[in-house]
Amino acid sequence: MLMPIPDAAVISRRAEIAAALRGRLPCGTVIDRAAGLSAFESDGLTAYRQQPLIAVLPADRDEVSAVLAYCAAEGIKIVPRGAGTSLSGGALPLADGITLGLSRLNRILDIDLANRTVTVEPGVTNLAISAAVREHGFYYAPDPSSQIACTIGGNVAENAGGVHCLKYGLTTNNILGLEVALLGGERIRLGGKALDAPGLDLMGVIAGSEGLLGVVTEVTVRILRTPETARALLAGFARVEDAARCVADVIAAGIIPAGMEMMDRPAIHAAEAYVGAGYPLDAEALLIIEVDGPAAEVAAAALRIEDVARTCGATSLRTSRNEAERLAFWAGRKAAFPAVGRITPDYYCMDGTIPRGRLPEVLAGIRELSERFGLGVANVFHAGDGNLHPLILYDANAPGELERAEEFGSEILRLCVRVGGVLTGEHGVGVEKRDLMDEVFGPDDLAHQQRLKCAFDAGGLLNPGKVFPTLHRCAELGRLHVHAGKLPHPDIERF
Amino acid sequence: MALPRFAPDTLDGLRDAVAGALADGTRLAVEGRGSKRGLGRPVVADAVLDLSALSGITYYEPGELVMEAMAGTPLAEIEAELAAKNQHLAFEPGEVGHLWGAGGGSIGGVFACNLSGPRRPFAGAARDHLLGVAAVSGRGEAFSAGGRVVKNVTGYDMGKLLAGSFGTLSVMGRVTFKVLPRAESERTILLFGLEPGGAIAALAKAGFGPWDISGAAWLPADAAARSAVGYVAGAGASVAAIRLEGARGAVAERCAALRGALSIAPTEELHTHNSRKLWAEMRDGRLIAPGQGPLSSLWRLTLPSADAASVLSTIAERTGGEFSSDWQGGLAWLAIGGDGMDVAEAAAVLRAEAAIAGGHAVLWRATDDARSAISVFGDQGDAISALVRRIKSNFDPAGILNPGRMAPAADSAS
Ligand SMILES: Cc1cc2nc3c(=O)[nH]c(=O)nc-3n(C[C@H](O)[C@H](O)[C@H](O)COP(=O)(O)OP(=O)(O)OC[C@H]3O[C@@H](n4cnc5c(N)ncnc54)[C@H](O)[C@@H]3O)c2cc1C
C-alpha cells in the first residue's frame, strides 16, 4: 500500500516540533523516543507498520485543541487514534505526522437515566459505557467484538457495528450528540439530548468519517433498557444454501431478530475445538438466531423461527431454555476469531456486505477463490444484514503468502461489489480498501465526497492517505466549469 | 406570476436541468410534489425544478428490507406497495402538506426534510433509514453514494449530509432506503385527564418498563376533540396514548400488564384498527390547532424528554399557545393563535426556554413575511455556520439550489 511520500522537511524539524508541543502541553504528554513510539506503530491491521513522527497523549479537550491549533498553523499532519483496534489501518501512523492518542480522555461525564443518555470522553471503551449503566438495567447497544478494548471515539469514527446491529443499528444510529474539535482547534457541538436538531446533520457526517474531518472530543449516546428476555436458537444445516434461505425466511416472516449470525464448517470446527460449545460438527453451516424483548413476544418469535428453520431443512435445532444455555450458544461465536487464530499462523479478516439473497452464490464464489489462491478460509459473519467476515488463513512468514492473501481479499470484495454489495460493512476503508474505492465509486462520486472533506480540512492534514485513492487539491475540486462563463447573481444570498 | 417549470423524468434529464440552470444563472426552487413548500424560509427563485415526473419504485426486495424509488414518487404509493407486503417505513413519516393547504408529499421530500413520525424515538429518524442516493449537486454534476445494503461504511455517509438539507446542497433524484416488517397487531392504551406533567411522567414510566412501547403522546382536550376516533374525541379531557406493537396474543398480554402498572388514571384501550387511525392522525399533524389568520404561528420543538414538561408549561403560559406532545415529551407542537403572542416575540421566548433544556424550536408554519424576518431553524453559532457555508459553497457554488431556504439572508453573502 502506497502512502503519501513523507515530507522530509517536516521530519527534519522533529526535535523542534516536539519541543513546541512540550511547551504547550503538560509534562509526559509528548512521546518522541523510538521505544515509546513503537507502541503506536500499527493498529489491528498488523501487516502495516510505521512509526509516527511524534505521539501526543492529551488528557483533556483543551489539550486536544492546542495540538490541533499548533498543527494547523504549522501544516503538520495528524492521525487521530483511539485504542488502535481498527482492522482497516485507519490509525496507521505517518512518518511525517503526529499520532494524536485519545485514550487518556477516558472519563464518563454524565449518566442521565431519565433521558436515557450517557455522555463520555472519546477514550472511554465501548464496554465501559454498558458497564456504567448495567446496575440500572440499561446498556449501550452497538457491540463490536472488540468492545472490551475499542474506544467510543474510534467507534464513531468507524461507525462500528456488532452482532446486535441488525435490530439496534450501527454507532451512527445510537449517538445523540458529539463535540468535535476542528482542525484549527475550535470545537463545535452537534446534536445533544434532544432528537433531530435542525440544520445539516453534521453529526451523521462525522460518524464513519475515519478521523478525516475532525477529532471527536465528547460523545453522548442513547442507552437502552436491558430486554426483559433474550433467547437464542442454534440451527445446523447440511447445506449453506439452506441456512441462507432460513435467514431470508425469518425476515420474510416479519421477524427482526436481535442478531442472526452464520458460521461455516471450518469456523464451526475451529470454535468447537477451542471452547466446546456443543456445535454440530456434521453441519456445513450453523445459525445463531437471537430474539429479545418482552417475554411474550420472544416466546412467539422463537416458535415461528423454529418452524422456519425446520421448513428450511435444519438438521439440528436447539432453543436456549435459560441464560446459561444462551451464553453457551454464543461462546463459540464470540471466540471464533481467536479459535481460527489457533489453526493458522495468521488470518486476514474481510468485511464486505452483500444483499442477503446472494449469500449462497457469494459463499460458493469464496470457496472457488480459496482453491484458486491455495489459501483456506473460514466464514463467521452477520448473516442478518449480509455483512461477511471471511477469515483468510495464511502464514506471514511464508514468502508471498501475505500478498496472496491480500489479493484473495481484494477478489472477495470485488465479488461483493459485483453482486450489488459494498467494500465494507463496519470496519472502514482506511488504507486497506482505499485503492478499491474506484470499484464502487466513479470520479464524480469521489469528488463530491472530497468536497465535503475540503469544507473541514482544505489542507488535507487530518489522516491523509486513508479512504481516498487519490486526494485532489481542494482548489481544483472547487473549480466550476460554467459554459456561459459567468456565475449567476453574484450579489444575492446563497443559502 | 407563475415561475417557469422544469420537470425532468430521468436522472440524466435532472442533471441536464441543473447544469442548464447553472449555465444560465437560473435559481431553482426544488420541489418533489410541493407538499412542504411552506416549510423553511421562502425561496428566492427564477424557476421551479419539479421532480414529480421522476416517479416510480425502481427496486423492491422485501426479503432484503430495501426499497429504491425515484425522488418524486408519492409517499402514498410507497406506503401502499409496502403495506401489500406487510412492511412499512418504520420512522413513520407523515402527510403534513395539509398544514400549508397542499396535497400529498414525495419520498424525496420526506428525506430532504428528515421527516419522522411518532415511532421516531423507538425506531430512528428518516435519516437513519436512508441507505443510498443518486443526486445532482449545484455544480450540475451527478453523483451517487451509499448502496442497496443495510450495513455500509464505504466512504462518507453522504445520505446523512443530504437528509435534512432541504434541497440546498444537491437534488436527490433517487433514494434507496431501509424498510421493515410491520407488526401484525397493535394496541393503544389511553389515559384520560392527566396534566402534561403527570402525562409525560406516565409515558416515561411506560418507556422504562419491559413493555417495549412504540408510541407515547399527549393531547390536550381541545386536540383530542379533533380526532376521528370516538374514544379519543369523546373523552372530554386530555388524552395520553401509549402504543404497543407485535404478535397478536403477545400484544394483548403486554397491554394488560402495562395497564395494570399505570393505575393512575382512567384508561381505555384501542385495538389495531382504531389504534392505527389515531397514530396516523398524530403522524400527519391532523390534531394540531388550525391556523388562525396572518398572526398565527406553528412551532415544532424538540426537547430532552425528561425535561420537557416544565419547559412546555412555561412556554404555553407565556405564549398563550396550545401544545400537544409526542416522543415521550421529546417533541411538541405549539400552535399560537392570531390573538396570541406575536411571532418574533414567540421566537425569542421559545428559543430561550428550549435552549435552557438543550432543545430547539423550528418555526413550522407562518406567513412568508414572518419566515423571512425570523430565523426558521434557529441559530447554530459562528463556527458551525461557517462550516455549513463552506459545505454549501462546495456543493452549490453559484447558489442556485433553493436559495434562502435554510439560512437567513444576513449572514449568507458568499
Ligand atoms: C478482534 C477485533 C474484533 C473486531 N470486531 C469488530 C466488530 O465486531 N465490529 C466493528 O465494527 N469493528 C470491529 N473491529 C474493528 C475496530 O475495533 C473498530 O473499528 C473500532 O471502532 C475502532 O476503535 P478504536 O478505538 O480502536 O479506534 P482506532 O483503531 O484507534 O482508530 C480507528 C479510526 O478512528 C479514528 N479515530 C479514533 N479515535 C478518534 C477520535 N476521537 N476522533 C476522530 N477520529 C478518531 C482513527 O484515526 C482511525 O481512522 C474489531 C477489531 C478487532 C481487533
mmCIF file of C-alpha atoms and ligand atoms in Angstrom, chain A residues 42-45 78-92 100-102 121-126 143-147 149-163 165 170-171 179-181 206 209-219 333 337-338 347 349 351 382 387 389 425-428 430 462-463 466-467, chain B residues 151 153, ligand 1:
data_model
loop_
_atom_site.group_PDB
_atom_site.id
_atom_site.type_symbol
_atom_site.label_atom_id
_atom_site.label_comp_id
_atom_site.label_asym_id
_atom_site.label_seq_id
_atom_site.Cartn_x
_atom_site.Cartn_y
_atom_site.Cartn_z
ATOM 1 C CA SER A 42 0.320 -0.248 13.828
ATOM 2 C CA ASP A 43 -3.341 -0.855 14.571
ATOM 3 C CA GLY A 44 -5.451 -4.008 14.149
ATOM 4 C CA LEU A 45 -4.235 -4.314 10.548
ATOM 5 C CA ILE A 78 -2.370 14.409 12.340
ATOM 6 C CA VAL A 79 -3.557 10.842 12.765
ATOM 7 C CA PRO A 80 -6.223 10.517 15.485
ATOM 8 C CA ARG A 81 -6.079 7.272 17.399
ATOM 9 C CA GLY A 82 -8.330 5.589 19.927
ATOM 10 C CA ALA A 83 -7.390 2.095 21.044
ATOM 11 C CA GLY A 84 -5.762 1.180 17.751
ATOM 12 C CA THR A 85 -8.030 -1.790 17.025
ATOM 13 C CA SER A 86 -9.013 -0.640 13.525
ATOM 14 C CA LEU A 87 -8.916 -3.549 11.099
ATOM 15 C CA SER A 88 -8.507 -1.308 8.055
ATOM 16 C CA GLY A 89 -5.398 0.636 9.013
ATOM 17 C CA GLY A 90 -7.359 3.781 9.859
ATOM 18 C CA ALA A 91 -4.976 4.597 12.700
ATOM 19 C CA LEU A 92 -1.788 3.662 10.799
ATOM 20 C CA LEU A 100 -2.941 12.056 18.455
ATOM 21 C CA GLY A 101 -3.873 9.396 21.014
ATOM 22 C CA LEU A 102 -7.175 9.954 22.798
ATOM 23 C CA GLU A 121 -14.996 11.445 26.649
ATOM 24 C CA PRO A 122 -13.839 9.748 23.426
ATOM 25 C CA GLY A 123 -11.303 7.417 25.054
ATOM 26 C CA VAL A 124 -13.897 5.564 27.126
ATOM 27 C CA THR A 125 -14.175 1.987 25.912
ATOM 28 C CA ASN A 126 -17.377 0.723 24.328
ATOM 29 C CA ASP A 143 -21.362 -4.281 20.462
ATOM 30 C CA PRO A 144 -18.283 -4.765 18.284
ATOM 31 C CA SER A 145 -16.375 -7.928 19.178
ATOM 32 C CA SER A 146 -13.517 -5.648 20.196
ATOM 33 C CA GLN A 147 -15.713 -3.829 22.733
ATOM 34 C CA ALA A 149 -10.718 -2.505 24.073
ATOM 35 C CA CYS A 150 -12.034 -0.173 21.381
ATOM 36 C CA THR A 151 -12.983 3.403 22.275
ATOM 37 C CA ILE A 152 -16.266 5.157 21.639
ATOM 38 C CA GLY A 153 -14.365 7.824 19.680
ATOM 39 C CA GLY A 154 -12.982 5.111 17.403
ATOM 40 C CA ASN A 155 -16.473 3.604 17.143
ATOM 41 C CA VAL A 156 -17.859 6.944 15.972
ATOM 42 C CA ALA A 157 -15.008 7.423 13.515
ATOM 43 C CA GLU A 158 -15.507 3.935 12.022
ATOM 44 C CA ASN A 159 -19.291 3.809 12.539
ATOM 45 C CA ALA A 160 -18.716 0.472 14.231
ATOM 46 C CA GLY A 161 -21.319 -2.246 14.312
ATOM 47 C CA GLY A 162 -21.631 -5.556 16.063
ATOM 48 C CA VAL A 163 -23.710 -8.652 16.444
ATOM 49 C CA CYS A 165 -26.934 -4.005 14.915
ATOM 50 C CA LEU A 170 -24.781 0.906 13.961
ATOM 51 C CA THR A 171 -22.975 3.556 16.000
ATOM 52 C CA GLU A 179 -18.333 17.567 20.460
ATOM 53 C CA VAL A 180 -15.801 17.763 17.658
ATOM 54 C CA ALA A 181 -12.514 19.650 17.579
ATOM 55 C CA ILE A 206 -18.737 12.775 11.264
ATOM 56 C CA SER A 209 -15.526 9.694 8.609
ATOM 57 C CA GLU A 210 -12.445 7.765 9.811
ATOM 58 C CA GLY A 211 -10.732 10.679 11.506
ATOM 59 C CA LEU A 212 -10.557 12.742 8.294
ATOM 60 C CA LEU A 213 -12.942 15.534 9.291
ATOM 61 C CA GLY A 214 -12.328 16.335 12.930
ATOM 62 C CA VAL A 215 -11.396 14.891 16.293
ATOM 63 C CA VAL A 216 -14.260 13.677 18.437
ATOM 64 C CA THR A 217 -13.800 15.030 21.967
ATOM 65 C CA GLU A 218 -17.125 14.071 23.554
ATOM 66 C CA VAL A 219 -19.922 11.645 22.728
ATOM 67 C CA ARG A 333 -19.260 -17.464 18.044
ATOM 68 C CA PHE A 337 -11.680 -15.223 15.778
ATOM 69 C CA PRO A 338 -9.173 -16.453 18.370
ATOM 70 C CA TYR A 347 -5.537 -14.643 9.345
ATOM 71 C CA CYS A 349 -10.364 -10.529 8.260
ATOM 72 C CA ASP A 351 -15.723 -7.134 5.798
ATOM 73 C CA HIS A 382 -23.502 -11.195 10.465
ATOM 74 C CA ASN A 387 -22.163 -8.469 6.374
ATOM 75 C CA HIS A 389 -16.319 -11.675 7.550
ATOM 76 C CA GLY A 425 -19.954 -3.001 6.344
ATOM 77 C CA GLU A 426 -18.352 -1.874 9.584
ATOM 78 C CA HIS A 427 -14.540 -1.935 9.564
ATOM 79 C CA GLY A 428 -13.974 1.119 7.399
ATOM 80 C CA GLY A 430 -8.712 3.034 5.927
ATOM 81 C CA LEU A 462 -6.252 15.127 9.017
ATOM 82 C CA ASN A 463 -5.402 11.465 8.481
ATOM 83 C CA LYS A 466 -6.712 6.986 4.196
ATOM 84 C CA VAL A 467 -10.062 6.395 2.451
ATOM 85 C CA LYS B 151 -24.787 -2.016 6.569
ATOM 86 C CA VAL B 153 -19.353 2.310 5.750
HETATM 87 C C1 LIG C 1 -10.599 -8.619 17.358
HETATM 88 C C2 LIG C 1 -11.320 -7.471 16.739
HETATM 89 C C3 LIG C 1 -12.682 -7.565 16.557
HETATM 90 C C4 LIG C 1 -13.391 -6.509 15.973
HETATM 91 N N1 LIG C 1 -14.740 -6.608 15.834
HETATM 92 C C5 LIG C 1 -15.434 -5.583 15.301
HETATM 93 C C6 LIG C 1 -16.845 -5.656 15.163
HETATM 94 O O1 LIG C 1 -17.473 -6.639 15.538
HETATM 95 N N2 LIG C 1 -17.489 -4.613 14.601
HETATM 96 C C7 LIG C 1 -16.826 -3.491 14.197
HETATM 97 O O2 LIG C 1 -17.460 -2.571 13.703
HETATM 98 N N3 LIG C 1 -15.488 -3.388 14.322
HETATM 99 C C8 LIG C 1 -14.779 -4.396 14.860
HETATM 100 N N4 LIG C 1 -13.412 -4.283 14.989
HETATM 101 C C9 LIG C 1 -12.712 -3.080 14.461
HETATM 102 C C10 LIG C 1 -12.427 -1.963 15.490
HETATM 103 O O3 LIG C 1 -12.455 -2.451 16.798
HETATM 104 C C11 LIG C 1 -13.442 -0.834 15.347
HETATM 105 O O4 LIG C 1 -13.293 -0.221 14.087
HETATM 106 C C12 LIG C 1 -13.323 0.242 16.435
HETATM 107 O O5 LIG C 1 -14.385 1.159 16.266
HETATM 108 C C13 LIG C 1 -12.023 1.000 16.435
HETATM 109 O O6 LIG C 1 -11.924 1.727 17.646
HETATM 110 P P1 LIG C 1 -10.509 2.196 18.215
HETATM 111 O O7 LIG C 1 -10.760 2.970 19.444
HETATM 112 O O8 LIG C 1 -9.613 1.045 18.350
HETATM 113 O O9 LIG C 1 -10.037 3.167 17.065
HETATM 114 P P2 LIG C 1 -8.623 3.197 16.316
HETATM 115 O O10 LIG C 1 -8.322 1.897 15.717
HETATM 116 O O11 LIG C 1 -7.612 3.798 17.190
HETATM 117 O O12 LIG C 1 -8.976 4.236 15.172
HETATM 118 C C14 LIG C 1 -9.893 3.921 14.167
HETATM 119 C C15 LIG C 1 -10.141 5.141 13.283
HETATM 120 O O13 LIG C 1 -10.793 6.129 14.025
HETATM 121 C C16 LIG C 1 -10.060 7.334 14.070
HETATM 122 N N5 LIG C 1 -10.281 7.857 15.407
HETATM 123 C C17 LIG C 1 -10.098 7.227 16.590
HETATM 124 N N6 LIG C 1 -10.482 7.998 17.608
HETATM 125 C C18 LIG C 1 -10.954 9.147 17.072
HETATM 126 C C19 LIG C 1 -11.496 10.344 17.614
HETATM 127 N N7 LIG C 1 -11.665 10.524 18.924
HETATM 128 N N8 LIG C 1 -11.861 11.328 16.742
HETATM 129 C C20 LIG C 1 -11.704 11.172 15.420
HETATM 130 N N9 LIG C 1 -11.201 10.071 14.870
HETATM 131 C C21 LIG C 1 -10.816 9.058 15.688
HETATM 132 C C22 LIG C 1 -8.658 6.940 13.711
HETATM 133 O O14 LIG C 1 -7.981 7.987 13.068
HETATM 134 C C23 LIG C 1 -8.889 5.796 12.764
HETATM 135 O O15 LIG C 1 -9.145 6.267 11.476
HETATM 136 C C24 LIG C 1 -12.692 -5.346 15.571
HETATM 137 C C25 LIG C 1 -11.319 -5.251 15.760
HETATM 138 C C26 LIG C 1 -10.625 -6.299 16.342
HETATM 139 C C27 LIG C 1 -9.165 -6.152 16.537
#
